[in-house]
Amino acid sequence: MSDPADSGFVDTLSRQLQTQVLGKPLHFFTTIDSTNTYAAQLARAGAAEGTAVIADSQSGGKGRLGRTWVSPAGVNLYLSVILRPPVPAATVPQLNLLAAVAVADTVVQVCGLTPAIKWPNDVLVGGKKVCGILAEMQTEGGALRSVVLGIGVNLNAPLSAFPEELRDKASSLLLSGGRLVDRPAFAAALLTHLEKLYVLWLEQGFLALRPAWEHHAAWLMGTQITVAAPEGIVAGTVLGLDSDGALLLQEGNSGTSRRLLAGDVTVVGGYTQGVRS
Ligand code: BTN
């Protein structure tokens, strides 16, 4: 397996890459503050769709809701891809769900593990988070110019790489599966899955992706969950995913159904493993 802490990573990845657009060109950094921040700069300067940024480590990895993303060197994947979809800005959150499906498909293909997606876009293995996704868009006068799709996957991180307070919630594919993951092979496979799903989404919309998302979902219909949503805490029973990726819940006592567009989900009683149809 190639080792990856230098530009050998990129040479190996470039040789294995079978995409038409995504990952072309590829910018690699031994260390950077955030691949998303750098990719956004490239996007503003006019970089083409598909341009990707990969770093061996990040000093200021960005997570959702202003959190930081732990980004140690030599073990994981930190990837940001510039997309320029001709769609309204309101549909951009769907790219988070799309990326989660691409990561889950890659985990199955490369590692033979059973991942589970926690709405909207965390990928878990054995109930612990191994991947985070952060889509950030650039607009001009309300029109969408570009999206930076950032994906962090904990591939070979040892437990000691995670701060104490994250160790019961986060993991790596090595810790969960017991086998080292070939980083360039994982990155090449991920870009292939992303491209295939992105083309499908552009041509047919989110509905075409929904079965794949549901296939990997971390819950069954009827699961009791609570969601820390921007509008407050909502508790209810999962009804499913709407045609645009919104979460449909039947709310606790009122029995009314709710559509949620964002939030942090907690499953009452913990997560099931991915559901296979
Ligand atoms: C989350 O909070 O779950 C989202 C984490 C996203 C992390 C990735 S790592 C590559 C890209 N660069 C960043 O700074 N963040 C994303």
Short mmCIF file of C-alpha atoms in Angstrom, two decimals, residues 145-259:
data_model
loop_
_atom_site.label_atom_id
_atom_site.label_comp_id
_atom_site.label_asym_id
_atom_site.label_seq_id
_atom_site.Cartn_x
_atom_site.Cartn_y
_atom_site.Cartn_z
CA ARG A 145 -21.83 30.47 -8.51
CA SER A 146 -20.14 27.44 -6.99
CA VAL A 147 -20.25 24.91 -4.20
CA VAL A 148 -17.29 23.59 -2.25
CA LEU A 149 -18.09 20.06 -1.15
CA GLY A 150 -15.78 19.18 1.74
CA ILE A 151 -15.44 15.60 2.94
CA GLY A 152 -13.37 14.37 5.86
CA VAL A 153 -13.06 10.61 6.33
CA ASN A 154 -11.29 9.07 9.31
CA LEU A 155 -9.45 6.26 7.56
CA ASN A 156 -6.49 5.07 9.65
CA ALA A 157 -6.59 7.38 12.68
CA PRO A 158 -5.72 5.64 15.97
CA LEU A 159 -7.89 6.26 19.02
CA SER A 160 -5.20 8.56 20.44
CA ALA A 161 -5.80 10.95 17.50
CA PHE A 162 -9.23 11.83 18.88
CA PRO A 163 -9.66 14.13 21.85
CA GLU A 164 -10.92 12.27 24.92
CA GLU A 165 -14.40 13.76 24.69
CA LEU A 166 -14.92 12.43 21.13
CA ARG A 167 -13.72 8.86 21.71
CA ASP A 168 -17.14 7.36 22.39
CA LYS A 169 -18.69 9.14 19.37
CA ALA A 170 -16.01 9.12 16.66
CA SER A 171 -13.94 6.38 15.09
CA SER A 172 -11.88 5.51 12.02
CA LEU A 173 -12.36 2.78 9.46
CA LEU A 174 -9.15 1.13 10.76
CA LEU A 175 -10.49 1.09 14.32
CA SER A 176 -13.90 -0.20 13.18
CA GLY A 177 -12.72 -2.70 10.57
CA GLY A 178 -9.32 -3.77 11.88
CA ARG A 179 -7.57 -3.22 8.53
CA LEU A 180 -5.45 -0.33 7.21
CA VAL A 181 -7.23 1.57 4.45
CA ASP A 182 -5.27 2.43 1.29
CA ARG A 183 -5.76 6.21 1.19
CA PRO A 184 -5.22 6.88 -2.54
CA ALA A 185 -7.44 3.90 -3.44
CA PHE A 186 -10.17 5.18 -1.12
CA ALA A 187 -9.91 8.73 -2.52
CA ALA A 188 -10.03 7.50 -6.14
CA ALA A 189 -13.07 5.30 -5.44
CA LEU A 190 -14.81 8.13 -3.58
CA LEU A 191 -14.34 10.57 -6.46
CA THR A 192 -15.76 7.96 -8.85
CA HIS A 193 -18.86 7.40 -6.68
CA LEU A 194 -19.29 11.15 -6.23
CA GLU A 195 -19.13 11.79 -9.96
CA LYS A 196 -21.63 9.04 -10.79
CA LEU A 197 -24.13 10.30 -8.20
CA TYR A 198 -23.58 13.95 -9.14
CA VAL A 199 -24.38 13.25 -12.80
CA LEU A 200 -27.51 11.34 -11.76
CA TRP A 201 -28.57 14.23 -9.49
CA LEU A 202 -28.02 16.82 -12.25
CA GLU A 203 -30.03 14.75 -14.72
CA GLN A 204 -32.83 13.43 -12.50
CA GLY A 205 -32.79 15.32 -9.19
CA PHE A 206 -32.72 14.07 -5.61
CA LEU A 207 -35.56 11.57 -6.06
CA ALA A 208 -33.22 9.39 -8.11
CA LEU A 209 -30.78 9.27 -5.16
CA ARG A 210 -33.31 8.75 -2.39
CA PRO A 211 -33.40 4.93 -2.55
CA ALA A 212 -29.61 4.76 -2.22
CA TRP A 213 -29.69 7.17 0.74
CA GLU A 214 -32.47 5.13 2.38
CA HIS A 215 -30.54 1.93 1.75
CA HIS A 216 -27.72 3.24 3.96
CA ALA A 217 -29.93 5.03 6.50
CA ALA A 218 -29.12 4.52 10.18
CA TRP A 219 -32.74 4.03 11.15
CA LEU A 220 -35.91 2.28 10.18
CA MET A 221 -39.13 4.13 9.55
CA GLY A 222 -40.85 4.46 12.91
CA THR A 223 -37.66 5.16 14.89
CA GLN A 224 -38.08 7.68 17.70
CA ILE A 225 -35.63 10.55 17.37
CA THR A 226 -34.99 14.05 18.63
CA VAL A 227 -33.57 16.72 16.36
CA ALA A 228 -31.74 19.84 17.50
CA ALA A 229 -33.01 21.94 14.59
CA PRO A 230 -32.39 25.67 14.02
CA GLU A 231 -36.05 26.19 15.00
CA GLY A 232 -35.61 24.30 18.32
CA ILE A 233 -35.68 20.72 19.63
CA VAL A 234 -38.17 18.54 17.80
CA ALA A 235 -39.05 15.01 19.00
CA GLY A 236 -40.95 12.52 16.91
CA THR A 237 -41.13 9.40 14.81
CA VAL A 238 -39.32 9.08 11.48
CA LEU A 239 -41.70 9.03 8.52
CA GLY A 240 -38.96 9.16 5.90
CA LEU A 241 -37.21 11.55 3.55
CA ASP A 242 -39.14 14.02 1.44
CA SER A 243 -38.52 14.26 -2.31
CA ASP A 244 -35.96 17.03 -1.69
CA GLY A 245 -34.07 15.31 1.15
CA ALA A 246 -35.92 17.04 4.00
CA LEU A 247 -36.56 14.83 7.03
CA LEU A 248 -40.22 13.98 7.64
CA LEU A 249 -41.22 13.44 11.27
CA GLN A 250 -44.46 12.77 13.02
CA GLU A 251 -44.24 15.00 16.04
CA GLY A 252 -44.65 13.53 19.55
CA ASN A 253 -48.02 14.19 21.03
CA SER A 254 -49.57 16.41 18.41
CA GLY A 255 -49.41 13.78 15.67
CA THR A 256 -48.70 16.51 13.14
CA SER A 257 -46.00 15.94 10.56
CA ARG A 258 -42.96 18.17 10.34
CA ARG A 259 -40.40 18.81 7.59
#
